[in-house]
Amino acid sequence: MTTTSSTPTRIALVEDDEHLARSTAQLLRLADFEVEHFPAAAPALAAISADWPGVVVTDVRMPHVSGIDLFRQLHERDPELPVILVTGHGDIEMAVQMLKAGAWDFLTKPFAPDALIAAVNRAATARALTLENRRLRSLAQAEDAPVFLGESPAIRRLREMIPVLANADIDLFIEGETGTGKDLLARLIHRSGKRARQRFLPIACAGMPETLAEPLFTGSGHAEPGLAASHRGTLYLDDIDRAPAPLQERLLPFVEQRALRRRDEAMPIDVRVISTSQTAAEGPPPTLLPPLFYRLAAMRLSVPPLRERREDIAPLFARFAGDAASRSGRDLPPVTATVRTMLERHDWPGNVRELANFAEQFALGLGESSPSPSPSIAKGLTERVDAFEREEIIAAVLAANGEIGAAIRALDLPRKTFYYKVNKHGIDLGALRQKG
């Protein structure tokens, strides 16, 4: 089983019988687990820490330190670490007692291969969710987390550039899809520099009617109206490439001269201009006047979409969910398999804004609600095939009354392929077995 797209779940196999250990390890590796064999409890205890990213499978009867004592010591380190006990018939009563004490499961020798794989799969899914919840809680509670969150190379570079650009009097042109954080980046640059005490004046340029554009340049009798209010501060031209042509034409002389014309006199304006565009191209956006673009784009910055920096999704989600839970006076709920699958597989067409909305729903206890897929995603062949595969696997397991081997035979799939698809589609075999 694979808990992410590239990292197999680790299994600590503690077994003193070399022959049995070899066959069990081979069985687990065929099911896509990464197996580390320990011939006794002592080396296992030395290697398995409280944050072990996997499952422990241990024989009960071993010399020196038994599997029961191994479980007890591991349970003290981490009560949520899944430990599966392998017992002989004479040890069943003891194994049941260990279940009550917190052991994950027990199997009696000789056990069926399907039974071991099913138990390990359930334990691995639970372990992955436990570790993910711990990581998200840690991220949500981190007081020193950077405001412009993300660990992808692109976001790190942008974050490192903020203090440098903050005091550089050059105009910036920020490109990126809607919801990627262009507005946040612009405000951070403004707040981090010498203009922070002055005004950050945002202008929504997309489709601005002439009735709103005119007062920007002419004023209306008030002190420092319109663009004049950005003096010594920052003028933020959002979606400048979607501004009507007349507005672009009037902005061009203002940007060139840094002045407003009042009663045939020029009023100098000391202003830094930061502009944004949802489209990125080698040259000017097709809807933006080239002379205006080259005046505004002294330096171009690009904020990539979430689908191109998936390593940033978890820390962003954790911070948004933590903030939302704090505002509502709630404890942060645990991440479910459905939420985890969504974080891993959804393309987030609305980018950070969509993720923030989803985190807000999650913090309010609505975490099973999924973001609405974009039309292109909803209609994609891959999505339809995935949905079909998921439904067929679930139906086969239910029809087999939870017997995994029978379901595999009914689907006519190799065992390895079956478990790969179970993990890929986020199917909870344990829940299906109970229903069956």
Coordinates of C-alpha atoms in Angstrom, one line a residue:
M1 CA 0.0 0.0 0.0
T2 CA 1.2 3.5 -0.8
T3 CA 0.2 6.3 1.5
T4 CA 1.3 9.0 -1.0
S5 CA 2.0 8.9 -4.7
S6 CA 5.7 7.8 -4.2
T7 CA 6.3 6.6 -0.6
P8 CA 5.4 3.0 0.4
T9 CA 4.2 2.3 3.9
R10 CA 6.9 0.8 6.1
I11 CA 6.3 -2.4 7.9
A12 CA 8.5 -3.4 10.9
L13 CA 8.3 -7.3 10.8
V14 CA 9.6 -8.8 14.1
E15 CA 10.0 -12.5 13.7
D16 CA 12.7 -14.8 14.9
D17 CA 11.8 -17.7 12.5
E18 CA 13.9 -16.9 9.5
H19 CA 11.9 -19.0 7.1
L20 CA 8.6 -17.5 8.2
A21 CA 10.1 -14.0 8.2
R22 CA 11.2 -14.4 4.6
S23 CA 7.9 -15.7 3.3
T24 CA 5.9 -13.0 5.2
A25 CA 8.2 -10.2 4.0
Q26 CA 7.8 -11.4 0.4
L27 CA 4.0 -11.4 0.8
L28 CA 4.0 -7.9 2.1
R29 CA 6.4 -6.6 -0.5
L30 CA 4.2 -8.0 -3.3
A31 CA 1.4 -5.8 -1.8
D32 CA 3.7 -2.7 -2.2
F33 CA 4.8 -2.4 1.4
E34 CA 8.4 -1.6 2.4
V35 CA 9.4 -4.3 4.9
E36 CA 12.2 -4.0 7.5
H37 CA 12.8 -7.3 9.2
F38 CA 14.0 -7.6 12.9
P39 CA 15.0 -11.0 14.2
A40 CA 14.2 -10.0 17.8
A41 CA 12.5 -7.4 19.9
A42 CA 15.6 -5.6 21.0
P43 CA 16.8 -4.3 17.6
A44 CA 13.2 -3.4 16.8
L45 CA 12.9 -1.3 20.0
A46 CA 16.1 0.5 19.0
A47 CA 14.8 1.4 15.6
I48 CA 11.1 2.1 16.1
S49 CA 10.5 5.6 17.4
A50 CA 7.3 7.4 18.4
D51 CA 6.9 8.8 14.8
W52 CA 7.5 5.5 13.0
P53 CA 5.8 6.0 9.7
G54 CA 4.2 2.6 9.4
V55 CA 3.0 -0.6 11.1
V56 CA 4.5 -3.2 13.4
V57 CA 3.8 -6.9 12.8
T58 CA 5.3 -9.1 15.6
D59 CA 5.3 -12.7 16.6
V60 CA 4.2 -13.2 20.2
R61 CA 6.5 -16.0 21.2
M62 CA 10.2 -14.9 20.9
P63 CA 13.2 -15.5 23.2
H64 CA 14.4 -12.8 25.7
V65 CA 11.7 -10.2 25.0
S66 CA 8.3 -11.5 23.8
G67 CA 6.0 -9.8 21.3
I68 CA 3.7 -8.9 24.2
D69 CA 6.5 -7.0 26.0
L70 CA 7.5 -5.4 22.7
F71 CA 3.9 -4.1 22.2
R72 CA 3.8 -2.7 25.8
Q73 CA 7.0 -0.8 25.4
L74 CA 6.0 0.5 21.9
H75 CA 2.6 1.5 23.3
E76 CA 4.2 3.6 26.0
R77 CA 6.2 5.5 23.3
D78 CA 3.2 6.0 21.0
P79 CA -0.3 4.7 21.9
E80 CA -1.4 5.2 18.3
L81 CA 1.3 3.1 16.7
P82 CA -0.5 0.1 15.1
V83 CA 0.9 -3.2 16.4
I84 CA -0.4 -6.5 14.9
L85 CA 0.3 -9.6 17.0
V86 CA 0.9 -13.0 15.3
T87 CA -0.1 -15.7 17.8
G88 CA -0.4 -19.5 18.2
H89 CA -3.6 -21.0 19.3
G90 CA -2.5 -21.1 22.9
D91 CA -1.9 -17.3 23.0
I92 CA -5.3 -16.2 21.8
E93 CA -6.6 -15.3 25.3
M94 CA -3.5 -13.1 25.9
A95 CA -3.9 -11.5 22.4
V96 CA -7.5 -10.6 23.2
Q97 CA -6.3 -8.9 26.4
M98 CA -3.7 -7.0 24.4
L99 CA -6.5 -5.8 22.0
K100 CA -8.2 -4.3 25.0
A101 CA -4.9 -2.7 26.0
G102 CA -4.5 -1.0 22.6
A103 CA -3.0 -3.6 20.1
W104 CA -4.4 -3.1 16.6
D105 CA -5.2 -6.7 15.7
F106 CA -4.0 -10.3 16.1
L107 CA -3.7 -13.2 13.7
T108 CA -3.5 -16.9 14.5
K109 CA -1.0 -19.2 12.9
P110 CA -1.2 -20.3 10.2
F111 CA -2.9 -17.1 8.9
A112 CA -4.3 -16.6 5.5
P113 CA -2.3 -14.2 3.3
D114 CA -5.5 -12.2 2.6
A115 CA -6.1 -11.7 6.3
L116 CA -2.6 -10.3 6.9
I117 CA -2.8 -7.9 3.9
A118 CA -6.2 -6.7 4.9
A119 CA -5.1 -6.1 8.6
V120 CA -2.0 -4.3 7.5
N121 CA -3.9 -2.2 5.0
R122 CA -6.4 -1.0 7.6
A123 CA -3.5 -0.3 10.1
A124 CA -1.5 1.5 7.5
T125 CA -4.4 3.7 6.5
A126 CA -5.0 4.6 10.2
R127 CA -1.3 5.3 10.8
A128 CA -1.1 7.6 7.8
L129 CA -4.1 9.6 9.0
T130 CA -2.7 9.8 12.5
L131 CA 0.7 11.1 11.3
E132 CA -1.0 13.5 8.9
N133 CA -3.2 14.9 11.7
R134 CA -0.2 15.4 13.9
R135 CA 1.7 17.2 11.2
L136 CA -1.3 19.4 10.4
R137 CA -1.8 20.3 14.0
S138 CA 1.8 21.1 14.3
L139 CA 1.7 23.3 11.3
A140 CA -1.5 25.0 12.4
Q141 CA 0.0 25.8 15.8
A142 CA 3.4 27.0 14.5
E143 CA 3.7 30.7 15.6
D144 CA 6.8 31.3 13.5
A145 CA 5.3 30.1 10.2
P146 CA 6.0 32.6 7.4
V147 CA 3.0 34.7 6.3
F148 CA 3.5 33.8 2.6
L149 CA 3.3 30.0 3.3
G150 CA 4.9 27.3 1.2
E151 CA 8.0 25.2 0.9
S152 CA 8.0 24.8 -2.9
P153 CA 11.1 26.3 -4.6
A154 CA 9.0 29.0 -6.3
I155 CA 7.3 30.2 -3.1
R156 CA 10.6 30.1 -1.2
R157 CA 12.2 32.3 -3.8
L158 CA 9.3 34.8 -3.7
R159 CA 9.4 34.9 0.1
E160 CA 13.1 35.6 0.0
M161 CA 12.6 38.4 -2.5
I162 CA 10.1 40.2 -0.3
P163 CA 12.5 42.2 1.9
V164 CA 14.7 42.9 -1.1
L165 CA 11.9 44.2 -3.3
A166 CA 10.2 46.1 -0.4
N167 CA 12.7 49.0 -0.5
A168 CA 13.5 48.9 -4.2
D169 CA 11.6 51.7 -6.0
I170 CA 10.8 49.7 -9.1
D171 CA 7.4 48.8 -10.4
L172 CA 6.4 45.2 -10.2
F173 CA 4.2 43.1 -12.5
I174 CA 2.8 40.0 -10.7
E175 CA 1.4 37.2 -12.9
G176 CA -0.7 34.2 -11.7
E177 CA -4.1 32.6 -11.9
T178 CA -7.0 33.8 -9.8
G179 CA -6.6 32.9 -6.1
T180 CA -2.9 32.2 -6.1
G181 CA -2.0 34.9 -3.7
K182 CA -1.0 37.9 -5.9
D183 CA -2.8 40.4 -3.7
L184 CA -1.1 39.0 -0.5
L185 CA 2.3 39.1 -2.1
A186 CA 1.8 42.8 -3.1
R187 CA 0.6 43.8 0.3
L188 CA 3.5 42.0 2.0
I189 CA 6.0 43.8 -0.2
H190 CA 4.3 47.1 0.6
R191 CA 4.2 46.4 4.4
S192 CA 7.8 45.3 4.5
G193 CA 9.4 48.5 3.1
K194 CA 9.8 52.2 3.6
R195 CA 6.3 52.9 2.2
A196 CA 4.6 50.8 4.8
R197 CA 3.4 53.9 6.8
Q198 CA 1.7 55.3 3.7
R199 CA -1.4 54.1 1.8
F200 CA -1.7 50.9 -0.2
L201 CA -4.3 52.0 -2.7
P202 CA -6.0 49.0 -4.6
I203 CA -7.8 49.7 -7.9
A204 CA -9.9 46.8 -9.4
C205 CA -9.3 47.5 -13.1
A206 CA -11.3 44.7 -14.7
G207 CA -14.2 46.3 -16.6
M208 CA -14.1 49.6 -14.7
P209 CA -16.8 51.9 -16.1
E210 CA -15.9 55.5 -17.0
T211 CA -18.0 56.9 -14.2
L212 CA -15.6 55.3 -11.7
A213 CA -12.4 55.9 -13.7
E214 CA -12.9 59.6 -14.1
P215 CA -12.6 60.6 -10.4
L216 CA -9.3 58.7 -10.2
F217 CA -7.7 61.4 -12.3
T218 CA -9.8 64.5 -11.8
G219 CA -10.8 64.2 -8.2
S220 CA -14.1 65.5 -6.8
G221 CA -13.1 68.5 -4.6
H222 CA -11.9 66.4 -1.6
A223 CA -8.4 66.5 -0.3
E224 CA -6.1 64.1 -2.1
P225 CA -8.8 62.3 -4.1
G226 CA -8.3 59.3 -6.4
L227 CA -4.7 58.4 -7.4
A228 CA -3.4 61.3 -5.4
A229 CA -4.1 59.3 -2.3
S230 CA -1.3 56.9 -3.3
H231 CA 1.4 59.7 -2.8
R232 CA 4.4 58.2 -1.1
G233 CA 2.7 54.8 -0.9
T234 CA 1.8 52.0 -3.3
L235 CA -0.7 51.9 -6.1
Y236 CA -2.0 48.4 -6.7
L237 CA -3.5 47.9 -10.2
D238 CA -5.3 44.6 -10.0
D239 CA -6.0 42.8 -13.3
I240 CA -4.6 45.6 -15.3
D241 CA -4.7 43.6 -18.5
R242 CA -8.6 43.5 -18.1
A243 CA -8.9 47.3 -17.8
P244 CA -10.9 49.0 -20.5
A245 CA -8.8 50.6 -23.2
P246 CA -9.7 54.2 -22.2
L247 CA -8.5 53.6 -18.6
Q248 CA -5.2 52.1 -19.9
E249 CA -4.7 55.1 -22.1
R250 CA -5.2 57.5 -19.2
L251 CA -2.9 55.5 -16.9
L252 CA -0.1 55.6 -19.4
P253 CA 0.9 59.3 -19.0
F254 CA 0.4 59.0 -15.2
V255 CA 2.8 56.1 -15.0
E256 CA 5.3 57.7 -17.3
Q257 CA 5.3 61.1 -15.6
R258 CA 4.3 60.2 -12.1
A259 CA 2.0 63.2 -12.0
L260 CA -1.6 64.2 -12.3
R261 CA -2.8 67.2 -14.4
R262 CA -4.9 69.7 -12.3
R263 CA -6.0 73.0 -13.8
D264 CA -3.2 72.8 -16.4
E265 CA -0.7 72.2 -13.7
A266 CA 1.2 68.9 -12.9
M267 CA 0.8 67.5 -9.4
P268 CA 3.8 65.2 -8.8
I269 CA 3.0 61.9 -7.2
D270 CA 5.7 59.8 -5.5
V271 CA 4.3 56.3 -5.9
R272 CA 5.4 52.7 -6.5
V273 CA 3.1 50.8 -8.8
I274 CA 2.4 47.0 -8.4
S275 CA 0.2 45.5 -11.1
T276 CA -1.3 42.0 -11.6
S277 CA -2.4 39.9 -14.5
Q278 CA -4.1 36.4 -14.5
T279 CA -2.3 35.6 -17.8
A280 CA 1.4 35.0 -18.2
A281 CA 3.1 35.5 -21.6
E282 CA 6.6 36.1 -22.8
G283 CA 5.6 39.6 -23.9
P284 CA 2.7 41.9 -23.0
P285 CA -0.7 40.3 -22.3
P286 CA -2.7 40.6 -25.6
T287 CA -5.2 43.0 -24.0
L288 CA -2.7 45.3 -22.4
L289 CA -1.2 48.3 -24.2
P290 CA 2.5 47.4 -24.8
P291 CA 3.8 50.9 -23.8
L292 CA 1.9 50.6 -20.5
F293 CA 3.1 47.1 -19.9
Y294 CA 6.7 48.0 -20.4
R295 CA 6.4 50.9 -18.0
L296 CA 4.7 48.7 -15.3
A297 CA 6.8 45.6 -15.7
A298 CA 10.2 46.9 -14.5
M299 CA 10.3 43.4 -12.8
R300 CA 8.0 40.5 -13.4
L301 CA 7.1 38.0 -10.7
S302 CA 5.1 34.8 -11.2
V303 CA 3.0 33.0 -8.5
P304 CA 2.4 29.4 -9.7
P305 CA -0.9 27.6 -9.2
L306 CA -1.4 25.1 -6.4
R307 CA -1.5 22.1 -8.8
E308 CA 2.2 22.9 -9.7
R309 CA 3.3 23.1 -6.1
R310 CA 1.4 20.4 -4.3
E311 CA 3.9 20.3 -1.4
D312 CA 2.4 23.6 -0.3
I313 CA -1.1 22.3 0.0
A314 CA -0.7 20.7 3.4
P315 CA 0.9 23.6 5.2
L316 CA -1.6 26.1 3.7
F317 CA -4.5 23.9 4.7
A318 CA -3.2 23.5 8.2
R319 CA -2.8 27.2 8.7
F320 CA -6.2 28.0 7.2
A321 CA -7.9 25.3 9.2
G322 CA -6.1 26.3 12.4
D323 CA -7.1 29.9 12.0
A324 CA -10.7 29.0 11.3
A325 CA -10.9 26.7 14.3
S326 CA -9.4 29.4 16.5
R327 CA -11.9 32.0 15.3
S328 CA -14.9 29.7 15.9
G329 CA -13.6 28.5 19.3
R330 CA -13.4 24.9 18.1
D331 CA -10.9 22.2 18.4
L332 CA -9.3 21.2 15.1
P333 CA -11.1 18.0 13.9
P334 CA -9.1 15.0 12.7
V335 CA -8.4 14.6 9.0
T336 CA -10.5 11.8 7.5
A337 CA -9.6 9.6 4.6
T338 CA -11.9 11.6 2.4
V339 CA -10.3 14.9 3.3
R340 CA -6.8 13.5 2.9
T341 CA -7.7 12.1 -0.5
M342 CA -9.1 15.5 -1.6
L343 CA -5.9 17.3 -0.5
E344 CA -3.8 14.8 -2.4
R345 CA -5.8 14.5 -5.6
H346 CA -7.9 17.6 -6.2
D347 CA -6.5 20.1 -8.8
W348 CA -7.7 23.2 -6.9
P349 CA -8.7 25.3 -9.9
G350 CA -9.5 28.1 -7.5
N351 CA -6.0 27.8 -6.0
V352 CA -5.3 29.1 -2.5
R353 CA -8.7 30.8 -2.2
E354 CA -10.5 27.6 -2.9
L355 CA -8.3 25.7 -0.4
A356 CA -9.0 28.4 2.2
N357 CA -12.7 27.9 1.8
F358 CA -12.4 24.1 2.0
A359 CA -10.3 24.5 5.2
E360 CA -13.0 26.8 6.7
Q361 CA -15.6 24.1 6.0
F362 CA -13.3 21.4 7.5
A363 CA -12.8 23.5 10.7
L364 CA -16.6 23.8 11.1
G365 CA -17.0 20.1 11.0
L366 CA -18.0 20.0 7.3
G367 CA -14.8 18.3 6.2
E368 CA -16.6 15.5 4.2
S369 CA -17.8 18.2 1.8
S370 CA -15.7 18.2 -1.3
P371 CA -14.8 21.3 -3.4
S372 CA -16.9 21.3 -6.6
P373 CA -14.7 20.1 -9.5
S374 CA -14.2 22.3 -12.5
P375 CA -16.1 21.4 -15.6
S376 CA -13.0 20.1 -17.3
I377 CA -12.1 17.9 -14.4
A378 CA -15.7 16.6 -13.9
K379 CA -15.9 15.6 -17.6
G380 CA -12.4 14.2 -17.9
L381 CA -12.0 10.6 -19.1
T382 CA -9.6 9.8 -16.3
E383 CA -12.0 10.9 -13.6
R384 CA -14.8 8.9 -15.1
V385 CA -12.6 5.8 -15.3
D386 CA -11.4 6.3 -11.7
A387 CA -15.0 6.6 -10.5
F388 CA -16.0 3.5 -12.4
E389 CA -13.1 1.5 -11.0
R390 CA -13.8 2.6 -7.4
E391 CA -17.5 1.7 -7.7
E392 CA -16.7 -1.7 -9.2
I393 CA -14.1 -2.6 -6.4
I394 CA -16.5 -1.5 -3.7
A395 CA -19.4 -3.5 -5.3
A396 CA -17.2 -6.6 -5.6
V397 CA -16.0 -6.5 -1.9
L398 CA -19.6 -6.1 -0.7
A399 CA -20.8 -8.9 -3.0
A400 CA -18.1 -11.1 -1.5
N401 CA -19.3 -10.3 2.0
G402 CA -16.0 -8.7 2.8
E403 CA -13.9 -11.6 1.6
I404 CA -11.0 -9.9 -0.2
G405 CA -9.7 -13.0 -1.9
A406 CA -13.2 -13.7 -3.4
A407 CA -13.5 -10.0 -4.5
I408 CA -10.1 -10.2 -6.2
R409 CA -11.1 -13.3 -8.1
A410 CA -14.4 -11.8 -9.2
L411 CA -12.6 -8.7 -10.5
D412 CA -10.0 -10.9 -12.2
L413 CA -7.2 -8.6 -11.0
P414 CA -3.7 -9.4 -9.9
R415 CA -3.5 -9.0 -6.1
K416 CA -0.9 -6.3 -6.3
T417 CA -3.0 -4.3 -8.8
F418 CA -6.1 -4.7 -6.6
Y419 CA -4.3 -3.2 -3.5
Y420 CA -2.8 -0.5 -5.7
K421 CA -6.2 0.6 -6.9
V422 CA -7.7 0.3 -3.4
N423 CA -5.1 2.8 -2.2
K424 CA -5.3 5.0 -5.3
H425 CA -9.1 5.4 -4.9
G426 CA -9.0 5.8 -1.1
I427 CA -11.2 2.8 -0.4
D428 CA -11.6 1.7 3.3
L429 CA -11.5 -2.1 3.1
G430 CA -12.0 -2.4 6.8
A431 CA -15.3 -0.5 6.6
L432 CA -16.4 -2.6 3.7
R433 CA -15.6 -5.8 5.5
Q434 CA -17.8 -4.8 8.4
K435 CA -20.7 -4.0 6.0
G436 CA -20.2 -7.3 4.2

